[in-house]
Each structure stands twice: as structure tokens, then as C-alpha cells.
PDB file of C-alpha atoms and ligand atoms in Angstrom:
ATOM      1  CA  MET A1314     -78.622  -7.996  65.425  1.00  0.00           C
ATOM      2  CA  ARG A1315     -81.444  -9.959  64.693  1.00  0.00           C
ATOM      3  CA  ALA A1316     -82.753 -12.377  68.149  1.00  0.00           C
ATOM      4  CA  LYS A1317     -81.604 -15.071  67.980  1.00  0.00           C
ATOM      5  CA  PHE A1318     -83.221 -18.914  69.148  1.00  0.00           C
ATOM      6  CA  ILE A1319     -80.640 -21.377  70.499  1.00  0.00           C
ATOM      7  CA  THR A1320     -80.852 -24.756  71.559  1.00  0.00           C
ATOM      8  CA  LEU A1321     -79.465 -27.108  73.757  1.00  0.00           C
ATOM      9  CA  GLU A1322     -79.344 -30.831  73.024  1.00  0.00           C
ATOM     10  CA  GLY A1323     -77.615 -34.195  74.270  1.00  0.00           C
ATOM     11  CA  THR A1324     -78.767 -37.295  75.975  1.00  0.00           C
ATOM     12  CA  GLU A1325     -79.110 -38.040  79.786  1.00  0.00           C
ATOM     13  CA  GLY A1326     -76.886 -36.584  82.064  1.00  0.00           C
ATOM     14  CA  VAL A1327     -74.038 -34.869  79.482  1.00  0.00           C
ATOM     15  CA  GLY A1328     -74.381 -31.480  81.672  1.00  0.00           C
ATOM     16  CA  LYS A1329     -77.398 -28.935  79.635  1.00  0.00           C
ATOM     17  CA  SER A1330     -78.195 -27.281  83.172  1.00  0.00           C
ATOM     18  CA  SER A1331     -74.553 -26.485  83.632  1.00  0.00           C
ATOM     19  CA  ASN A1332     -74.071 -25.221  80.229  1.00  0.00           C
ATOM     20  CA  ILE A1333     -77.201 -23.786  79.624  1.00  0.00           C
ATOM     21  CA  ALA A1334     -75.604 -21.646  82.556  1.00  0.00           C
ATOM     22  CA  VAL A1335     -72.640 -20.523  80.462  1.00  0.00           C
ATOM     23  CA  VAL A1336     -74.743 -19.333  77.537  1.00  0.00           C
ATOM     24  CA  GLU A1337     -77.216 -17.412  79.801  1.00  0.00           C
ATOM     25  CA  ASN A1338     -74.136 -15.620  81.321  1.00  0.00           C
ATOM     26  CA  TYR A1339     -72.761 -15.242  78.088  1.00  0.00           C
ATOM     27  CA  LEU A1340     -75.477 -13.024  76.813  1.00  0.00           C
ATOM     28  CA  ARG A1341     -75.956 -11.499  80.073  1.00  0.00           C
ATOM     29  CA  GLN A1342     -72.201  -9.818  79.995  1.00  0.00           C
ATOM     30  CA  ARG A1343     -73.031  -8.384  76.200  1.00  0.00           C
ATOM     31  CA  ASN A1344     -76.533  -6.982  77.830  1.00  0.00           C
ATOM     32  CA  LEU A1345     -78.457  -9.404  75.040  1.00  0.00           C
ATOM     33  CA  PRO A1346     -81.941  -9.550  76.123  1.00  0.00           C
ATOM     34  CA  PHE A1347     -82.951 -13.532  76.669  1.00  0.00           C
ATOM     35  CA  ILE A1348     -85.196 -15.863  77.870  1.00  0.00           C
ATOM     36  CA  THR A1349     -84.183 -19.187  79.119  1.00  0.00           C
ATOM     37  CA  THR A1350     -87.394 -22.224  78.721  1.00  0.00           C
ATOM     38  CA  ARG A1351     -87.322 -25.821  77.735  1.00  0.00           C
ATOM     39  CA  GLU A1352     -89.088 -28.668  76.068  1.00  0.00           C
ATOM     40  CA  PRO A1353     -91.035 -30.433  76.798  1.00  0.00           C
ATOM     41  CA  GLY A1354     -92.784 -27.740  78.722  1.00  0.00           C
ATOM     42  CA  GLY A1355     -92.064 -24.014  78.818  1.00  0.00           C
ATOM     43  CA  THR A1356     -95.825 -22.843  79.324  1.00  0.00           C
ATOM     44  CA  PRO A1357     -98.250 -23.727  82.039  1.00  0.00           C
ATOM     45  CA  LEU A1358    -100.064 -26.204  79.602  1.00  0.00           C
ATOM     46  CA  ALA A1359     -96.902 -27.224  78.228  1.00  0.00           C
ATOM     47  CA  GLU A1360     -95.583 -28.008  81.704  1.00  0.00           C
ATOM     48  CA  GLU A1361     -98.807 -30.363  82.527  1.00  0.00           C
ATOM     49  CA  ILE A1362     -98.020 -32.215  79.113  1.00  0.00           C
ATOM     50  CA  ARG A1363     -94.729 -32.373  80.223  1.00  0.00           C
ATOM     51  CA  GLN A1364     -95.638 -34.469  83.243  1.00  0.00           C
ATOM     52  CA  VAL A1365     -98.117 -36.657  81.463  1.00  0.00           C
ATOM     53  CA  LEU A1366     -95.339 -37.238  79.005  1.00  0.00           C
ATOM     54  CA  LEU A1367     -92.754 -38.232  81.738  1.00  0.00           C
ATOM     55  CA  ALA A1368     -94.422 -39.723  84.344  1.00  0.00           C
ATOM     56  CA  PRO A1369     -93.663 -43.620  84.895  1.00  0.00           C
ATOM     57  CA  ARG A1370     -96.867 -45.291  84.710  1.00  0.00           C
ATOM     58  CA  ASP A1371     -98.078 -49.109  84.428  1.00  0.00           C
ATOM     59  CA  GLU A1372    -100.365 -48.438  80.376  1.00  0.00           C
ATOM     60  CA  CYS A1373     -98.160 -48.614  77.563  1.00  0.00           C
ATOM     61  CA  VAL A1374     -97.393 -45.166  75.760  1.00  0.00           C
ATOM     62  CA  ASP A1375     -97.768 -45.836  72.530  1.00  0.00           C
ATOM     63  CA  GLU A1376     -95.098 -44.337  70.418  1.00  0.00           C
ATOM     64  CA  ASN A1377     -97.388 -41.881  68.390  1.00  0.00           C
ATOM     65  CA  THR A1378     -99.281 -40.779  71.518  1.00  0.00           C
ATOM     66  CA  GLU A1379     -95.899 -39.620  72.853  1.00  0.00           C
ATOM     67  CA  LEU A1380     -95.144 -37.978  69.462  1.00  0.00           C
ATOM     68  CA  LEU A1381     -98.056 -36.237  68.728  1.00  0.00           C
ATOM     69  CA  LEU A1382     -97.936 -34.699  72.690  1.00  0.00           C
ATOM     70  CA  VAL A1383     -94.558 -33.626  72.717  1.00  0.00           C
ATOM     71  CA  PHE A1384     -95.572 -31.955  69.069  1.00  0.00           C
ATOM     72  CA  ALA A1385     -99.013 -30.211  71.217  1.00  0.00           C
ATOM     73  CA  ALA A1386     -96.718 -29.351  73.826  1.00  0.00           C
ATOM     74  CA  ARG A1387     -94.547 -27.485  70.798  1.00  0.00           C
ATOM     75  CA  ALA A1388     -97.047 -26.191  69.694  1.00  0.00           C
ATOM     76  CA  GLN A1389     -98.076 -24.303  72.746  1.00  0.00           C
ATOM     77  CA  HIS A1390     -94.381 -23.183  73.294  1.00  0.00           C
ATOM     78  CA  LEU A1391     -93.837 -21.433  69.721  1.00  0.00           C
ATOM     79  CA  SER A1392     -96.976 -19.500  69.992  1.00  0.00           C
ATOM     80  CA  GLN A1393     -97.503 -18.298  73.346  1.00  0.00           C
ATOM     81  CA  LYS A1394     -93.413 -18.217  74.107  1.00  0.00           C
ATOM     82  CA  ILE A1395     -91.185 -19.107  71.099  1.00  0.00           C
ATOM     83  CA  LYS A1396     -92.329 -16.463  68.732  1.00  0.00           C
ATOM     84  CA  PRO A1397     -93.832 -13.555  70.877  1.00  0.00           C
ATOM     85  CA  ALA A1398     -90.157 -13.465  72.501  1.00  0.00           C
ATOM     86  CA  LEU A1399     -88.178 -13.626  69.222  1.00  0.00           C
ATOM     87  CA  ALA A1400     -90.851 -11.271  67.354  1.00  0.00           C
ATOM     88  CA  GLN A1401     -89.661  -8.649  70.107  1.00  0.00           C
ATOM     89  CA  GLY A1402     -86.142  -8.878  70.162  1.00  0.00           C
ATOM     90  CA  THR A1403     -85.761 -11.498  72.757  1.00  0.00           C
ATOM     91  CA  TRP A1404     -82.973 -14.493  72.351  1.00  0.00           C
ATOM     92  CA  VAL A1405     -84.403 -17.685  73.695  1.00  0.00           C
ATOM     93  CA  LEU A1406     -82.538 -20.281  74.944  1.00  0.00           C
ATOM     94  CA  CYS A1407     -84.471 -23.652  74.615  1.00  0.00           C
ATOM     95  CA  ASP A1408     -83.315 -26.830  76.322  1.00  0.00           C
ATOM     96  CA  ARG A1409     -84.164 -29.141  74.010  1.00  0.00           C
ATOM     97  CA  PHE A1410     -86.203 -28.754  71.082  1.00  0.00           C
ATOM     98  CA  THR A1411     -87.475 -30.665  68.167  1.00  0.00           C
ATOM     99  CA  ASP A1412     -83.671 -32.777  67.295  1.00  0.00           C
ATOM    100  CA  ALA A1413     -85.065 -34.370  70.641  1.00  0.00           C
ATOM    101  CA  THR A1414     -87.771 -35.642  69.083  1.00  0.00           C
ATOM    102  CA  PHE A1415     -85.588 -36.889  66.077  1.00  0.00           C
ATOM    103  CA  ALA A1416     -83.219 -38.635  68.528  1.00  0.00           C
ATOM    104  CA  TYR A1417     -85.661 -39.521  71.109  1.00  0.00           C
ATOM    105  CA  GLN A1418     -88.971 -40.849  68.835  1.00  0.00           C
ATOM    106  CA  GLY A1419     -87.261 -41.482  65.994  1.00  0.00           C
ATOM    107  CA  GLY A1420     -83.561 -42.895  67.153  1.00  0.00           C
ATOM    108  CA  GLY A1421     -84.915 -44.044  70.596  1.00  0.00           C
ATOM    109  CA  ARG A1422     -88.537 -45.298  69.320  1.00  0.00           C
ATOM    110  CA  GLY A1423     -87.364 -46.122  65.737  1.00  0.00           C
ATOM    111  CA  ILE A1424     -90.361 -43.574  64.432  1.00  0.00           C
ATOM    112  CA  SER A1425     -89.854 -42.695  60.814  1.00  0.00           C
ATOM    113  CA  LEU A1426     -87.655 -39.644  60.894  1.00  0.00           C
ATOM    114  CA  SER A1427     -89.774 -38.917  57.542  1.00  0.00           C
ATOM    115  CA  LYS A1428     -92.949 -38.989  59.580  1.00  0.00           C
ATOM    116  CA  ILE A1429     -91.355 -36.437  62.157  1.00  0.00           C
ATOM    117  CA  ALA A1430     -90.005 -33.817  59.737  1.00  0.00           C
ATOM    118  CA  GLN A1431     -93.838 -33.715  59.061  1.00  0.00           C
ATOM    119  CA  LEU A1432     -94.947 -33.247  62.109  1.00  0.00           C
ATOM    120  CA  GLU A1433     -91.879 -30.173  62.307  1.00  0.00           C
ATOM    121  CA  THR A1434     -93.639 -28.587  59.229  1.00  0.00           C
ATOM    122  CA  PHE A1435     -96.855 -28.893  60.318  1.00  0.00           C
ATOM    123  CA  VAL A1436     -95.755 -27.345  63.631  1.00  0.00           C
ATOM    124  CA  GLN A1437     -92.509 -25.070  63.246  1.00  0.00           C
ATOM    125  CA  GLY A1438     -93.327 -24.102  59.304  1.00  0.00           C
ATOM    126  CA  GLU A1439     -89.902 -22.600  58.513  1.00  0.00           C
ATOM    127  CA  LEU A1440     -88.805 -21.836  61.996  1.00  0.00           C
ATOM    128  CA  GLN A1441     -85.949 -23.499  62.808  1.00  0.00           C
ATOM    129  CA  PRO A1442     -83.285 -22.920  65.596  1.00  0.00           C
ATOM    130  CA  ASP A1443     -80.311 -20.690  64.386  1.00  0.00           C
ATOM    131  CA  ALA A1444     -77.970 -22.682  66.365  1.00  0.00           C
ATOM    132  CA  THR A1445     -78.100 -25.753  68.026  1.00  0.00           C
ATOM    133  CA  ILE A1446     -75.989 -27.170  70.268  1.00  0.00           C
ATOM    134  CA  ILE A1447     -75.308 -31.046  71.122  1.00  0.00           C
ATOM    135  CA  LEU A1448     -73.022 -32.179  74.165  1.00  0.00           C
ATOM    136  CA  ASP A1449     -71.728 -35.233  73.467  1.00  0.00           C
ATOM    137  CA  ALA A1450     -70.665 -38.119  76.013  1.00  0.00           C
ATOM    138  CA  PRO A1451     -71.030 -41.767  76.550  1.00  0.00           C
ATOM    139  CA  VAL A1452     -74.231 -42.513  77.088  1.00  0.00           C
ATOM    140  CA  GLU A1453     -72.822 -44.707  80.679  1.00  0.00           C
ATOM    141  CA  ILE A1454     -71.188 -41.499  81.575  1.00  0.00           C
ATOM    142  CA  GLY A1455     -74.441 -39.618  81.508  1.00  0.00           C
ATOM    143  CA  LEU A1456     -76.688 -42.669  82.534  1.00  0.00           C
ATOM    144  CA  GLU A1457     -74.493 -43.192  85.814  1.00  0.00           C
ATOM    145  CA  ARG A1458     -75.261 -39.293  87.044  1.00  0.00           C
ATOM    146  CA  VAL A1459     -78.528 -39.464  86.340  1.00  0.00           C
ATOM    147  CA  THR A1460     -78.817 -42.698  88.289  1.00  0.00           C
ATOM    148  CA  ALA A1461     -76.921 -40.928  91.230  1.00  0.00           C
ATOM    149  CA  ARG A1462     -79.392 -38.046  91.156  1.00  0.00           C
ATOM    150  CA  GLY A1463     -82.025 -40.302  92.169  1.00  0.00           C
ATOM    151  CA  SER A1464     -85.984 -41.403  91.363  1.00  0.00           C
ATOM    152  CA  LEU A1465     -85.719 -41.915  87.028  1.00  0.00           C
ATOM    153  CA  ASP A1466     -88.678 -40.315  84.683  1.00  0.00           C
ATOM    154  CA  ARG A1467     -89.917 -42.505  82.000  1.00  0.00           C
ATOM    155  CA  PHE A1468     -87.706 -42.003  79.459  1.00  0.00           C
ATOM    156  CA  GLU A1469     -84.487 -42.210  81.927  1.00  0.00           C
ATOM    157  CA  LYS A1470     -85.879 -45.564  82.682  1.00  0.00           C
ATOM    158  CA  GLU A1471     -84.689 -46.836  79.186  1.00  0.00           C
ATOM    159  CA  LYS A1472     -81.985 -49.414  78.171  1.00  0.00           C
ATOM    160  CA  HIS A1473     -78.374 -47.764  77.230  1.00  0.00           C
ATOM    161  CA  ALA A1474     -79.462 -48.959  73.339  1.00  0.00           C
ATOM    162  CA  PHE A1475     -81.983 -46.283  73.120  1.00  0.00           C
ATOM    163  CA  PHE A1476     -80.048 -43.544  74.072  1.00  0.00           C
ATOM    164  CA  ASN A1477     -77.631 -44.890  71.967  1.00  0.00           C
ATOM    165  CA  ARG A1478     -79.966 -44.789  68.583  1.00  0.00           C
ATOM    166  CA  ALA A1479     -81.017 -41.058  69.624  1.00  0.00           C
ATOM    167  CA  ARG A1480     -77.158 -39.922  70.272  1.00  0.00           C
ATOM    168  CA  ASP A1481     -76.457 -41.364  66.671  1.00  0.00           C
ATOM    169  CA  VAL A1482     -79.303 -39.415  65.507  1.00  0.00           C
ATOM    170  CA  TYR A1483     -77.972 -36.411  67.150  1.00  0.00           C
ATOM    171  CA  GLN A1484     -74.655 -37.068  65.122  1.00  0.00           C
ATOM    172  CA  GLN A1485     -75.827 -37.620  62.164  1.00  0.00           C
ATOM    173  CA  ARG A1486     -78.183 -34.438  61.879  1.00  0.00           C
ATOM    174  CA  ALA A1487     -74.919 -32.510  62.984  1.00  0.00           C
ATOM    175  CA  ASN A1488     -72.891 -34.044  60.111  1.00  0.00           C
ATOM    176  CA  GLU A1489     -75.867 -33.104  57.753  1.00  0.00           C
ATOM    177  CA  ASN A1490     -76.221 -29.435  58.601  1.00  0.00           C
ATOM    178  CA  PRO A1491     -72.940 -27.991  60.299  1.00  0.00           C
ATOM    179  CA  GLY A1492     -73.790 -24.934  59.879  1.00  0.00           C
ATOM    180  CA  ARG A1493     -76.137 -24.389  62.312  1.00  0.00           C
ATOM    181  CA  TYR A1494     -75.122 -27.831  64.666  1.00  0.00           C
ATOM    182  CA  HIS A1495     -71.971 -27.996  67.177  1.00  0.00           C
ATOM    183  CA  ILE A1496     -71.078 -30.926  69.086  1.00  0.00           C
ATOM    184  CA  VAL A1497     -69.320 -30.207  71.768  1.00  0.00           C
ATOM    185  CA  ASP A1498     -67.569 -33.364  73.918  1.00  0.00           C
ATOM    186  CA  ALA A1499     -69.368 -32.586  77.339  1.00  0.00           C
ATOM    187  CA  SER A1500     -66.750 -36.065  78.763  1.00  0.00           C
ATOM    188  CA  GLN A1501     -63.720 -32.946  78.769  1.00  0.00           C
ATOM    189  CA  ALA A1502     -63.009 -31.105  81.539  1.00  0.00           C
ATOM    190  CA  MET A1503     -66.068 -28.148  82.695  1.00  0.00           C
ATOM    191  CA  ASP A1504     -63.652 -25.080  81.965  1.00  0.00           C
ATOM    192  CA  VAL A1505     -62.831 -26.925  78.403  1.00  0.00           C
ATOM    193  CA  VAL A1506     -66.886 -27.440  77.338  1.00  0.00           C
ATOM    194  CA  LYS A1507     -67.270 -24.279  78.494  1.00  0.00           C
ATOM    195  CA  SER A1508     -64.432 -22.317  76.646  1.00  0.00           C
ATOM    196  CA  ASN A1509     -65.854 -24.472  73.800  1.00  0.00           C
ATOM    197  CA  ILE A1510     -69.440 -22.985  73.995  1.00  0.00           C
ATOM    198  CA  GLU A1511     -68.040 -19.505  74.280  1.00  0.00           C
ATOM    199  CA  LYS A1512     -66.209 -19.776  71.183  1.00  0.00           C
ATOM    200  CA  ILE A1513     -69.762 -20.945  69.526  1.00  0.00           C
ATOM    201  CA  MET A1514     -71.554 -18.038  70.986  1.00  0.00           C
ATOM    202  CA  GLU A1515     -68.802 -15.390  69.777  1.00  0.00           C
ATOM    203  CA  GLN A1516     -69.460 -16.932  66.461  1.00  0.00           C
ATOM    204  CA  LEU A1517     -72.974 -16.507  66.829  1.00  0.00           C
ATOM    205  CA  ILE A1518     -73.315 -12.803  67.876  1.00  0.00           C
ATOM    206  CA  THR A1519     -70.652 -11.907  64.954  1.00  0.00           C
ATOM    207  CA  THR A1520     -72.401 -13.468  62.425  1.00  0.00           C
TER     208      THR A1520
HETATM  209  P1  TMP B2388     -85.374 -33.323  80.072  1.00  0.00           P
HETATM  210  O1  TMP B2388     -84.847 -34.272  81.272  1.00  0.00           O
HETATM  211  O2  TMP B2388     -83.624 -32.901  79.696  1.00  0.00           O
HETATM  212  O3  TMP B2388     -85.879 -32.237  80.776  1.00  0.00           O
HETATM  213  O4  TMP B2388     -85.906 -33.760  79.226  1.00  0.00           O
HETATM  214  C1  TMP B2388     -87.045 -34.666  79.687  1.00  0.00           C
HETATM  215  C2  TMP B2388     -87.036 -35.586  78.692  1.00  0.00           C
HETATM  216  O5  TMP B2388     -87.990 -35.616  77.457  1.00  0.00           O
HETATM  217  C3  TMP B2388     -85.836 -36.473  78.149  1.00  0.00           C
HETATM  218  O6  TMP B2388     -85.935 -37.498  78.227  1.00  0.00           O
HETATM  219  C4  TMP B2388     -86.081 -36.214  76.141  1.00  0.00           C
HETATM  220  C5  TMP B2388     -87.511 -36.774  76.226  1.00  0.00           C
HETATM  221  N1  TMP B2388     -88.156 -35.978  75.447  1.00  0.00           N
HETATM  222  C6  TMP B2388     -88.290 -36.323  74.098  1.00  0.00           C
HETATM  223  O7  TMP B2388     -88.494 -37.753  74.139  1.00  0.00           O
HETATM  224  N2  TMP B2388     -88.612 -35.719  72.971  1.00  0.00           N
HETATM  225  C7  TMP B2388     -88.742 -34.628  72.794  1.00  0.00           C
HETATM  226  O8  TMP B2388     -88.903 -34.053  71.622  1.00  0.00           O
HETATM  227  C8  TMP B2388     -88.171 -33.519  73.668  1.00  0.00           C
HETATM  228  C9  TMP B2388     -88.207 -32.187  73.990  1.00  0.00           C
HETATM  229  C10 TMP B2388     -87.961 -34.304  74.641  1.00  0.00           C
END
């Protein structure tokens, strides 16, 4: 079986970390070699770019600066970590990828989706995740969780409307390509979410 590239997405506080652990356990139990990584980040340089992106700051961050930094981190991550792993038969589980750019920079910031698609082609060529799991929950629920955790990063400080637009873009992308996207209702009980994700994984390893 070819090693697959799986991404997890969702707005803030939808439970990505606990559900990444569900996917990791699933792969571990089947002895499938994998790495877990994240965006923005995943390599030392890309993690530095992440810090630049997430730090709250007084200076207004131009939306194109933000967009290009996200793709700069991604170019580094793809060439140094994701592509080499897939090439040697290691599954890649990534906490966010380009769908987050469509959702946050496209939906949230209002950058045209076609401009993002151009950068996507420039940086990724043909490479796309084999499966993308979108954890979906009302924005209010997630933001409450995030606020309870403590200090907020530059994105978490955004208003509800920003995340609602991001959520809409995720849903739109999932509707346009149901073969690759799996929307999981993350407002359900944790064990229900877990079993939904295990079903998706089952399908993925048998195709
Ligand atoms: P995280 O909190 O899920 O680790 O992600 C960091 C933040 O970066 C999150 O608020 C979403 C944001 N982000 C973008 O705005 N665009 C992107 O392309 C990615 C990957 C993340």
C-alpha cells in the first residue's frame, strides 16, 4: 500500500490534538510507519516562520505578507519533510495544510481563492493530501475552549465572523470534493467523533 498524506483541519478549539492522537493510534495499531507534523511549521525554519505568523504585534500585518509567509513555511516543510517521508513510504499526518490557507486567508481575510490556488500550484505542483478530515463545530464552542486555555495568538484574537467565514470555506471545499474531504461533527461526544474518524481511516487503508 502506498503511504498516504492525511491532513486535519478545523477552526479554533475543535479538538484537533485529541483527534490527531486517534489517527496516530490507528496507524500504530496497524504497524504503518508515519510521522505527525503541523503547519505552519514542521521544520526548524518553518517553525520560526510560525512564530512570526502567530505572535500578536502592534504593527498591522498585511494580508499578502501573511499569505506569503504561510506558503514560504509550506515550501520548506514540503521539501524537507513531507515529500521525503512520502517518498520513503512513511505516512504523513499533518495538523493543517493548504485548506487552512483557503479558509483563513481566503475566507477569514478575504483574499481571492484563485490567488491562493495560484500559489498552491506554484508551491505544491500536483501534490494534494489523499484525505482531509475537517472537524466541524460551531465557532462559539471552539473559541470558548481556546479562551479558557489562556493567552491568545494573533489568529485566536480574531472575531467570530472571521472564523465563521473560515468554517464556510471549509464546508464549501468539502462539498466540492467529497472524495477527499470528510467532515466530522466535532460537537458530538468524544467517543462518537473517535469512531467516525476510525471509519474514515478504515476506508483510507482499504482503498
Ligand atoms: P494551530 O493553532 O492549529 O496550530 O494553527 C495555527 C494558526 O495558524 C491557526 O489559527 C490557523 C492559522 N493558519 C493560517 O491562517 N493559515 C494557514 O495556512 C495555516 C496552516 C494556519
